[in-house]
């Protein structure tokens, strides 16, 4: 579940953003829609606890993120939240398999090699385990990043512009994988996008529309 109240964020020397309240039940699907610059990535970062809310409250899977100090928020995120960022943040210094192992490191948990193999298998990229991210196509890299995001069976899965630069067939496949991964974990799924095609693919999703112009700083 996700519950936000009176969330605002002002960037230093940037716009002040104010967000409508959101309630998503556990296992629900939320589409965060709006044009470029509307604040979608900022909202995701607040819900992921990557940005600390300056005003307001964020509760995710029963945890009040605004009440947790930074280190605890990071540990909580590592264990309970999966994030597929727009820029995938796979390390070129590591193989695909070692990139997945990072999820355990970030969560402070012992590595489970068979779970890594199973996650790669579930996303159809098991044969790429010993490659470096630079040796993957865009779609393959996204699957690897998604495997890492869902490795620890998160309660919430967030995806930022997952269809950017994908053709129609690849976009549909990416959204199908996100849905399937979220369903396997019983996770709440959040997809932030300015891509109008996503609305059709996630037609039953709850919509959080961001189109208000930023408040003057
Ligand atoms: P979206 O994801 O919908 O395109 P963002 O959340 O990335 O929107 O950005 C919302 C607004 O905040 C934009 O006006 C953007 O320029 C601004 N912004 C984003 N990140 C920063 C930052 N680190 N510093 C200052 N302004 C920022
Ligand atoms: Mg964005």
PDB file of C-alpha atoms and ligand atoms in Angstrom:
ATOM      1  CA  UNK A   1       0.000   0.000   0.000  1.00  0.00           C
ATOM      2  CA  UNK A   2       0.958   3.604  -0.483  1.00  0.00           C
ATOM      3  CA  UNK A   3      -0.512   6.508   1.400  1.00  0.00           C
ATOM      4  CA  UNK A   4       0.659  10.091   1.003  1.00  0.00           C
ATOM      5  CA  UNK A   5      -0.615  13.203   2.756  1.00  0.00           C
ATOM      6  CA  UNK A   6       0.134  16.826   1.920  1.00  0.00           C
ATOM      7  CA  UNK A   7       3.417  16.007   0.169  1.00  0.00           C
ATOM      8  CA  UNK A   8       5.501  18.919  -1.022  1.00  0.00           C
ATOM      9  CA  UNK A   9       9.038  19.237  -2.230  1.00  0.00           C
ATOM     10  CA  UNK A  10      11.018  22.344  -3.105  1.00  0.00           C
ATOM     11  CA  UNK A  11      14.380  21.957  -4.842  1.00  0.00           C
ATOM     12  CA  UNK A  12      17.033  24.458  -3.832  1.00  0.00           C
ATOM     13  CA  UNK A  13      17.051  26.947  -6.708  1.00  0.00           C
ATOM     14  CA  UNK A  14      14.314  24.871  -8.353  1.00  0.00           C
ATOM     15  CA  UNK A  15      10.545  24.638  -8.415  1.00  0.00           C
ATOM     16  CA  UNK A  16       8.317  23.960  -5.401  1.00  0.00           C
ATOM     17  CA  UNK A  17       6.102  20.958  -6.091  1.00  0.00           C
ATOM     18  CA  UNK A  18       2.859  20.089  -4.279  1.00  0.00           C
ATOM     19  CA  UNK A  19       1.216  16.687  -4.740  1.00  0.00           C
ATOM     20  CA  UNK A  20      -2.369  15.539  -4.317  1.00  0.00           C
ATOM     21  CA  UNK A  21      -2.898  12.823  -1.689  1.00  0.00           C
ATOM     22  CA  UNK A  22      -2.723   9.244  -2.906  1.00  0.00           C
ATOM     23  CA  UNK A  23      -4.065   5.972  -1.459  1.00  0.00           C
ATOM     24  CA  UNK A  24      -3.231   2.698  -3.193  1.00  0.00           C
ATOM     25  CA  UNK A  25      -4.179  -0.623  -1.576  1.00  0.00           C
ATOM     26  CA  UNK A  26      -1.578  -3.410  -1.285  1.00  0.00           C
ATOM     27  CA  UNK A  27      -1.339  -5.180  -4.649  1.00  0.00           C
ATOM     28  CA  UNK A  28      -2.915  -2.257  -6.505  1.00  0.00           C
ATOM     29  CA  UNK A  29      -1.579  -0.634  -9.678  1.00  0.00           C
ATOM     30  CA  UNK A  30      -0.965   3.111  -9.861  1.00  0.00           C
ATOM     31  CA  UNK A  31      -0.163   5.059 -12.989  1.00  0.00           C
ATOM     32  CA  UNK A  32       1.589   8.399 -12.340  1.00  0.00           C
ATOM     33  CA  UNK A  33       0.931  10.430 -15.450  1.00  0.00           C
ATOM     34  CA  UNK A  34       1.871  13.888 -16.600  1.00  0.00           C
ATOM     35  CA  UNK A  35       4.077  15.852 -18.942  1.00  0.00           C
ATOM     36  CA  UNK A  36       7.823  16.147 -18.616  1.00  0.00           C
ATOM     37  CA  UNK A  37       8.757  18.326 -15.641  1.00  0.00           C
ATOM     38  CA  UNK A  38       5.448  17.757 -13.806  1.00  0.00           C
ATOM     39  CA  UNK A  39       7.211  16.058 -10.888  1.00  0.00           C
ATOM     40  CA  UNK A  40       6.732  12.320 -11.574  1.00  0.00           C
ATOM     41  CA  UNK A  41      10.318  11.330 -10.797  1.00  0.00           C
ATOM     42  CA  UNK A  42      10.300  13.559  -7.726  1.00  0.00           C
ATOM     43  CA  UNK A  43       7.127  11.883  -6.467  1.00  0.00           C
ATOM     44  CA  UNK A  44       8.681   8.433  -7.000  1.00  0.00           C
ATOM     45  CA  UNK A  45      11.822   9.488  -5.134  1.00  0.00           C
ATOM     46  CA  UNK A  46       9.699  10.703  -2.206  1.00  0.00           C
ATOM     47  CA  UNK A  47       7.740   7.441  -2.112  1.00  0.00           C
ATOM     48  CA  UNK A  48      10.964   5.414  -2.373  1.00  0.00           C
ATOM     49  CA  UNK A  49      12.490   7.422   0.480  1.00  0.00           C
ATOM     50  CA  UNK A  50      15.322   8.526  -1.810  1.00  0.00           C
ATOM     51  CA  UNK A  51      14.270  12.092  -1.188  1.00  0.00           C
ATOM     52  CA  UNK A  52      13.155  13.066   2.264  1.00  0.00           C
ATOM     53  CA  UNK A  53       9.746  14.756   2.296  1.00  0.00           C
ATOM     54  CA  UNK A  54      10.144  18.333   3.469  1.00  0.00           C
ATOM     55  CA  UNK A  55       6.449  18.558   4.241  1.00  0.00           C
ATOM     56  CA  UNK A  56       3.812  15.876   4.571  1.00  0.00           C
ATOM     57  CA  UNK A  57       3.743  12.157   5.108  1.00  0.00           C
ATOM     58  CA  UNK A  58       4.573   9.016   3.130  1.00  0.00           C
ATOM     59  CA  UNK A  59       3.526   5.586   4.301  1.00  0.00           C
ATOM     60  CA  UNK A  60       4.598   2.570   2.225  1.00  0.00           C
ATOM     61  CA  UNK A  61       3.636  -1.017   3.076  1.00  0.00           C
ATOM     62  CA  UNK A  62       2.687   0.091   6.584  1.00  0.00           C
ATOM     63  CA  UNK A  63       5.963   1.940   7.210  1.00  0.00           C
ATOM     64  CA  UNK A  64       5.906   5.703   7.822  1.00  0.00           C
ATOM     65  CA  UNK A  65       8.988   6.695   5.797  1.00  0.00           C
ATOM     66  CA  UNK A  66       8.957  10.247   7.103  1.00  0.00           C
ATOM     67  CA  UNK A  67       9.558   8.893  10.608  1.00  0.00           C
ATOM     68  CA  UNK A  68      12.706   6.903   9.691  1.00  0.00           C
ATOM     69  CA  UNK A  69      16.197   8.414   9.885  1.00  0.00           C
ATOM     70  CA  UNK A  70      18.308   8.195   6.722  1.00  0.00           C
ATOM     71  CA  UNK A  71      20.244   4.988   7.387  1.00  0.00           C
ATOM     72  CA  UNK A  72      17.130   3.104   8.471  1.00  0.00           C
ATOM     73  CA  UNK A  73      15.239   4.429   5.469  1.00  0.00           C
ATOM     74  CA  UNK A  74      17.950   3.080   3.151  1.00  0.00           C
ATOM     75  CA  UNK A  75      17.895  -0.322   4.847  1.00  0.00           C
ATOM     76  CA  UNK A  76      14.106  -0.422   4.707  1.00  0.00           C
ATOM     77  CA  UNK A  77      14.163   0.451   1.008  1.00  0.00           C
ATOM     78  CA  UNK A  78      16.679  -2.284   0.277  1.00  0.00           C
ATOM     79  CA  UNK A  79      14.453  -4.912   1.834  1.00  0.00           C
ATOM     80  CA  UNK A  80      10.940  -3.865   0.932  1.00  0.00           C
ATOM     81  CA  UNK A  81      10.993  -1.734  -2.183  1.00  0.00           C
ATOM     82  CA  UNK A  82      11.945  -2.487  -5.783  1.00  0.00           C
ATOM     83  CA  UNK A  83      12.900   0.414  -8.014  1.00  0.00           C
ATOM     84  CA  UNK A  84      13.369   0.337 -11.769  1.00  0.00           C
ATOM     85  CA  UNK A  85      14.888   3.757 -12.443  1.00  0.00           C
ATOM     86  CA  UNK A  86      14.808   5.418 -15.852  1.00  0.00           C
ATOM     87  CA  UNK A  87      18.584   5.213 -15.968  1.00  0.00           C
ATOM     88  CA  UNK A  88      19.148   1.609 -14.916  1.00  0.00           C
ATOM     89  CA  UNK A  89      22.241   2.040 -12.703  1.00  0.00           C
ATOM     90  CA  UNK A  90      23.786  -1.319 -13.521  1.00  0.00           C
ATOM     91  CA  UNK A  91      27.476  -1.388 -12.648  1.00  0.00           C
ATOM     92  CA  UNK A  92      29.766  -1.894 -15.633  1.00  0.00           C
ATOM     93  CA  UNK A  93      32.433  -3.169 -13.235  1.00  0.00           C
ATOM     94  CA  UNK A  94      30.325  -6.241 -12.430  1.00  0.00           C
ATOM     95  CA  UNK A  95      28.725  -9.104 -14.309  1.00  0.00           C
ATOM     96  CA  UNK A  96      24.944  -9.349 -14.539  1.00  0.00           C
ATOM     97  CA  UNK A  97      24.968 -11.979 -11.805  1.00  0.00           C
ATOM     98  CA  UNK A  98      27.089  -9.783  -9.482  1.00  0.00           C
ATOM     99  CA  UNK A  99      24.829  -6.794 -10.226  1.00  0.00           C
ATOM    100  CA  UNK A 100      21.941  -8.797  -8.788  1.00  0.00           C
ATOM    101  CA  UNK A 101      24.034  -9.745  -5.753  1.00  0.00           C
ATOM    102  CA  UNK A 102      24.241  -6.012  -4.971  1.00  0.00           C
ATOM    103  CA  UNK A 103      20.590  -6.149  -3.896  1.00  0.00           C
ATOM    104  CA  UNK A 104      21.557  -8.360  -0.955  1.00  0.00           C
ATOM    105  CA  UNK A 105      24.478  -6.135  -0.098  1.00  0.00           C
ATOM    106  CA  UNK A 106      22.268  -3.025  -0.072  1.00  0.00           C
ATOM    107  CA  UNK A 107      19.733  -4.774   2.154  1.00  0.00           C
ATOM    108  CA  UNK A 108      22.347  -6.133   4.556  1.00  0.00           C
ATOM    109  CA  UNK A 109      21.273  -9.717   3.826  1.00  0.00           C
ATOM    110  CA  UNK A 110      23.236 -12.870   3.012  1.00  0.00           C
ATOM    111  CA  UNK A 111      23.400 -13.575  -0.687  1.00  0.00           C
ATOM    112  CA  UNK A 112      21.233 -16.338  -2.148  1.00  0.00           C
ATOM    113  CA  UNK A 113      22.759 -17.549  -5.407  1.00  0.00           C
ATOM    114  CA  UNK A 114      19.894 -19.841  -6.306  1.00  0.00           C
ATOM    115  CA  UNK A 115      17.425 -16.956  -5.904  1.00  0.00           C
ATOM    116  CA  UNK A 116      19.587 -14.856  -8.251  1.00  0.00           C
ATOM    117  CA  UNK A 117      19.547 -17.644 -10.835  1.00  0.00           C
ATOM    118  CA  UNK A 118      15.772 -18.039 -10.458  1.00  0.00           C
ATOM    119  CA  UNK A 119      15.165 -14.294 -10.871  1.00  0.00           C
ATOM    120  CA  UNK A 120      17.247 -14.176 -14.058  1.00  0.00           C
ATOM    121  CA  UNK A 121      15.427 -17.273 -15.309  1.00  0.00           C
ATOM    122  CA  UNK A 122      11.991 -15.770 -14.606  1.00  0.00           C
ATOM    123  CA  UNK A 123      12.880 -12.770 -16.769  1.00  0.00           C
ATOM    124  CA  UNK A 124      14.358 -14.835 -19.568  1.00  0.00           C
ATOM    125  CA  UNK A 125      17.934 -13.577 -19.120  1.00  0.00           C
ATOM    126  CA  UNK A 126      19.573 -16.533 -17.353  1.00  0.00           C
ATOM    127  CA  UNK A 127      21.960 -17.012 -20.284  1.00  0.00           C
ATOM    128  CA  UNK A 128      23.318 -13.471 -19.787  1.00  0.00           C
ATOM    129  CA  UNK A 129      24.468 -14.005 -16.188  1.00  0.00           C
ATOM    130  CA  UNK A 130      28.191 -13.678 -16.859  1.00  0.00           C
ATOM    131  CA  UNK A 131      28.010 -10.733 -19.268  1.00  0.00           C
ATOM    132  CA  UNK A 132      28.723  -7.116 -18.415  1.00  0.00           C
ATOM    133  CA  UNK A 133      25.827  -4.641 -18.708  1.00  0.00           C
ATOM    134  CA  UNK A 134      27.532  -2.976 -21.695  1.00  0.00           C
ATOM    135  CA  UNK A 135      27.175  -6.237 -23.642  1.00  0.00           C
ATOM    136  CA  UNK A 136      23.381  -6.210 -23.366  1.00  0.00           C
ATOM    137  CA  UNK A 137      20.700  -4.666 -25.574  1.00  0.00           C
ATOM    138  CA  UNK A 138      18.496  -1.984 -23.992  1.00  0.00           C
ATOM    139  CA  UNK A 139      15.662  -4.441 -23.489  1.00  0.00           C
ATOM    140  CA  UNK A 140      17.960  -7.077 -21.972  1.00  0.00           C
ATOM    141  CA  UNK A 141      19.492  -4.518 -19.590  1.00  0.00           C
ATOM    142  CA  UNK A 142      16.010  -3.477 -18.493  1.00  0.00           C
ATOM    143  CA  UNK A 143      15.105  -7.113 -17.744  1.00  0.00           C
ATOM    144  CA  UNK A 144      18.267  -7.508 -15.690  1.00  0.00           C
ATOM    145  CA  UNK A 145      17.481  -4.329 -13.750  1.00  0.00           C
ATOM    146  CA  UNK A 146      13.935  -5.585 -13.197  1.00  0.00           C
ATOM    147  CA  UNK A 147      15.262  -8.954 -11.980  1.00  0.00           C
ATOM    148  CA  UNK A 148      17.390  -7.057  -9.469  1.00  0.00           C
ATOM    149  CA  UNK A 149      14.448  -4.867  -8.410  1.00  0.00           C
ATOM    150  CA  UNK A 150      12.235  -7.870  -7.603  1.00  0.00           C
ATOM    151  CA  UNK A 151      14.928 -10.207  -6.269  1.00  0.00           C
ATOM    152  CA  UNK A 152      13.981  -9.663  -2.618  1.00  0.00           C
ATOM    153  CA  UNK A 153      10.230  -9.883  -3.310  1.00  0.00           C
ATOM    154  CA  UNK A 154       9.447  -6.231  -2.579  1.00  0.00           C
ATOM    155  CA  UNK A 155       6.083  -5.046  -1.298  1.00  0.00           C
ATOM    156  CA  UNK A 156       6.191  -2.106  -3.682  1.00  0.00           C
ATOM    157  CA  UNK A 157       7.643  -1.967  -7.192  1.00  0.00           C
ATOM    158  CA  UNK A 158       8.272   1.468  -8.731  1.00  0.00           C
ATOM    159  CA  UNK A 159       9.155   2.028 -12.394  1.00  0.00           C
ATOM    160  CA  UNK A 160      10.177   5.383 -13.866  1.00  0.00           C
ATOM    161  CA  UNK A 161       9.438   5.773 -17.606  1.00  0.00           C
ATOM    162  CA  UNK A 162       9.860   2.035 -18.305  1.00  0.00           C
ATOM    163  CA  UNK A 163       8.747   2.402 -21.927  1.00  0.00           C
ATOM    164  CA  UNK A 164      11.001   5.329 -22.867  1.00  0.00           C
ATOM    165  CA  UNK A 165      12.690   4.644 -26.209  1.00  0.00           C
ATOM    166  CA  UNK A 166      10.956   1.263 -26.664  1.00  0.00           C
ATOM    167  CA  UNK A 167       8.896   0.442 -29.751  1.00  0.00           C
ATOM    168  CA  UNK A 168       5.251  -0.609 -29.302  1.00  0.00           C
ATOM    169  CA  UNK A 169       5.917  -4.335 -28.994  1.00  0.00           C
ATOM    170  CA  UNK A 170       8.831  -3.907 -26.554  1.00  0.00           C
ATOM    171  CA  UNK A 171       6.837  -1.379 -24.509  1.00  0.00           C
ATOM    172  CA  UNK A 172       3.918  -3.788 -24.181  1.00  0.00           C
ATOM    173  CA  UNK A 173       6.280  -6.581 -23.202  1.00  0.00           C
ATOM    174  CA  UNK A 174       8.031  -4.397 -20.575  1.00  0.00           C
ATOM    175  CA  UNK A 175       4.690  -3.472 -18.998  1.00  0.00           C
ATOM    176  CA  UNK A 176       3.575  -7.103 -19.032  1.00  0.00           C
ATOM    177  CA  UNK A 177       6.771  -8.128 -17.234  1.00  0.00           C
ATOM    178  CA  UNK A 178       6.333  -5.407 -14.624  1.00  0.00           C
ATOM    179  CA  UNK A 179       2.775  -6.559 -13.967  1.00  0.00           C
ATOM    180  CA  UNK A 180       3.778 -10.207 -13.782  1.00  0.00           C
ATOM    181  CA  UNK A 181       6.671  -9.475 -11.409  1.00  0.00           C
ATOM    182  CA  UNK A 182       4.482  -7.341  -9.143  1.00  0.00           C
ATOM    183  CA  UNK A 183       1.760 -10.001  -9.121  1.00  0.00           C
ATOM    184  CA  UNK A 184       4.265 -12.747  -8.200  1.00  0.00           C
ATOM    185  CA  UNK A 185       5.372 -10.731  -5.153  1.00  0.00           C
ATOM    186  CA  UNK A 186       1.881  -9.422  -4.290  1.00  0.00           C
ATOM    187  CA  UNK A 187       3.527  -6.014  -4.691  1.00  0.00           C
ATOM    188  CA  UNK A 188       1.859  -2.694  -5.298  1.00  0.00           C
ATOM    189  CA  UNK A 189       3.002  -1.495  -8.744  1.00  0.00           C
ATOM    190  CA  UNK A 190       3.660   2.137  -9.626  1.00  0.00           C
ATOM    191  CA  UNK A 191       4.497   3.202 -13.171  1.00  0.00           C
ATOM    192  CA  UNK A 192       5.420   6.841 -13.805  1.00  0.00           C
ATOM    193  CA  UNK A 193       5.277   7.924 -17.417  1.00  0.00           C
ATOM    194  CA  UNK A 194       4.543  10.647 -19.925  1.00  0.00           C
ATOM    195  CA  UNK A 195       3.974   7.915 -22.537  1.00  0.00           C
ATOM    196  CA  UNK A 196       0.287   7.821 -23.547  1.00  0.00           C
ATOM    197  CA  UNK A 197       0.616   4.157 -24.649  1.00  0.00           C
ATOM    198  CA  UNK A 198       0.918   3.045 -21.022  1.00  0.00           C
ATOM    199  CA  UNK A 199      -2.644   4.086 -20.203  1.00  0.00           C
ATOM    200  CA  UNK A 200      -4.021   1.497 -22.644  1.00  0.00           C
ATOM    201  CA  UNK A 201      -1.776  -1.287 -21.334  1.00  0.00           C
ATOM    202  CA  UNK A 202      -2.653  -0.512 -17.694  1.00  0.00           C
ATOM    203  CA  UNK A 203      -6.294   0.367 -18.332  1.00  0.00           C
ATOM    204  CA  UNK A 204      -7.451  -0.848 -14.919  1.00  0.00           C
ATOM    205  CA  UNK A 205      -4.824   1.153 -13.004  1.00  0.00           C
ATOM    206  CA  UNK A 206      -5.625   3.924 -10.592  1.00  0.00           C
ATOM    207  CA  UNK A 207      -4.318   7.220 -12.026  1.00  0.00           C
ATOM    208  CA  UNK A 208      -2.360   9.932 -10.201  1.00  0.00           C
ATOM    209  CA  UNK A 209      -2.287  12.822 -12.630  1.00  0.00           C
ATOM    210  CA  UNK A 210       0.384  15.488 -12.231  1.00  0.00           C
ATOM    211  CA  UNK A 211      -0.213  18.404 -14.496  1.00  0.00           C
ATOM    212  CA  UNK A 212      -0.386  21.378 -12.224  1.00  0.00           C
ATOM    213  CA  UNK A 213       2.352  23.877 -12.983  1.00  0.00           C
ATOM    214  CA  UNK A 214       4.970  23.997 -10.218  1.00  0.00           C
ATOM    215  CA  UNK A 215       4.284  26.627  -7.586  1.00  0.00           C
ATOM    216  CA  UNK A 216       6.550  29.651  -7.732  1.00  0.00           C
ATOM    217  CA  UNK A 217       9.642  29.031  -5.578  1.00  0.00           C
TER     218      UNK A 217
HETATM  219  P1  LIG B   1       9.168  14.531 -14.380  1.00  0.00           P
HETATM  220  O1  LIG B   1       9.728  13.243 -13.891  1.00  0.00           O
HETATM  221  O2  LIG B   1       7.660  14.575 -14.343  1.00  0.00           O
HETATM  222  O3  LIG B   1       9.691  14.921 -15.712  1.00  0.00           O
HETATM  223  P2  LIG B   1      10.809  15.722 -12.289  1.00  0.00           P
HETATM  224  O4  LIG B   1      10.311  15.225 -10.987  1.00  0.00           O
HETATM  225  O5  LIG B   1      12.044  15.134 -12.850  1.00  0.00           O
HETATM  226  O6  LIG B   1       9.603  15.686 -13.357  1.00  0.00           O
HETATM  227  O7  LIG B   1      11.052  17.293 -12.175  1.00  0.00           O
HETATM  228  C1  LIG B   1      10.050  18.162 -11.660  1.00  0.00           C
HETATM  229  C2  LIG B   1      10.589  19.576 -11.673  1.00  0.00           C
HETATM  230  O8  LIG B   1      11.661  19.689 -10.744  1.00  0.00           O
HETATM  231  C3  LIG B   1      11.149  20.038 -13.022  1.00  0.00           C
HETATM  232  O9  LIG B   1      10.853  21.398 -13.170  1.00  0.00           O
HETATM  233  C4  LIG B   1      12.638  19.802 -12.863  1.00  0.00           C
HETATM  234  O10 LIG B   1      13.367  20.678 -13.673  1.00  0.00           O
HETATM  235  C5  LIG B   1      12.851  20.099 -11.391  1.00  0.00           C
HETATM  236  N1  LIG B   1      13.967  19.335 -10.800  1.00  0.00           N
HETATM  237  C6  LIG B   1      14.116  17.980 -10.799  1.00  0.00           C
HETATM  238  N2  LIG B   1      15.224  17.617 -10.152  1.00  0.00           N
HETATM  239  C7  LIG B   1      15.807  18.769  -9.724  1.00  0.00           C
HETATM  240  C8  LIG B   1      17.002  19.060  -8.971  1.00  0.00           C
HETATM  241  N3  LIG B   1      17.798  18.097  -8.522  1.00  0.00           N
HETATM  242  N4  LIG B   1      17.274  20.369  -8.718  1.00  0.00           N
HETATM  243  C9  LIG B   1      16.444  21.361  -9.145  1.00  0.00           C
HETATM  244  N5  LIG B   1      15.307  21.149  -9.843  1.00  0.00           N
HETATM  245  C10 LIG B   1      14.995  19.874 -10.133  1.00  0.00           C
HETATM  246 MG1  LIG B   2      10.901  11.859 -14.800  1.00  0.00          MG
END
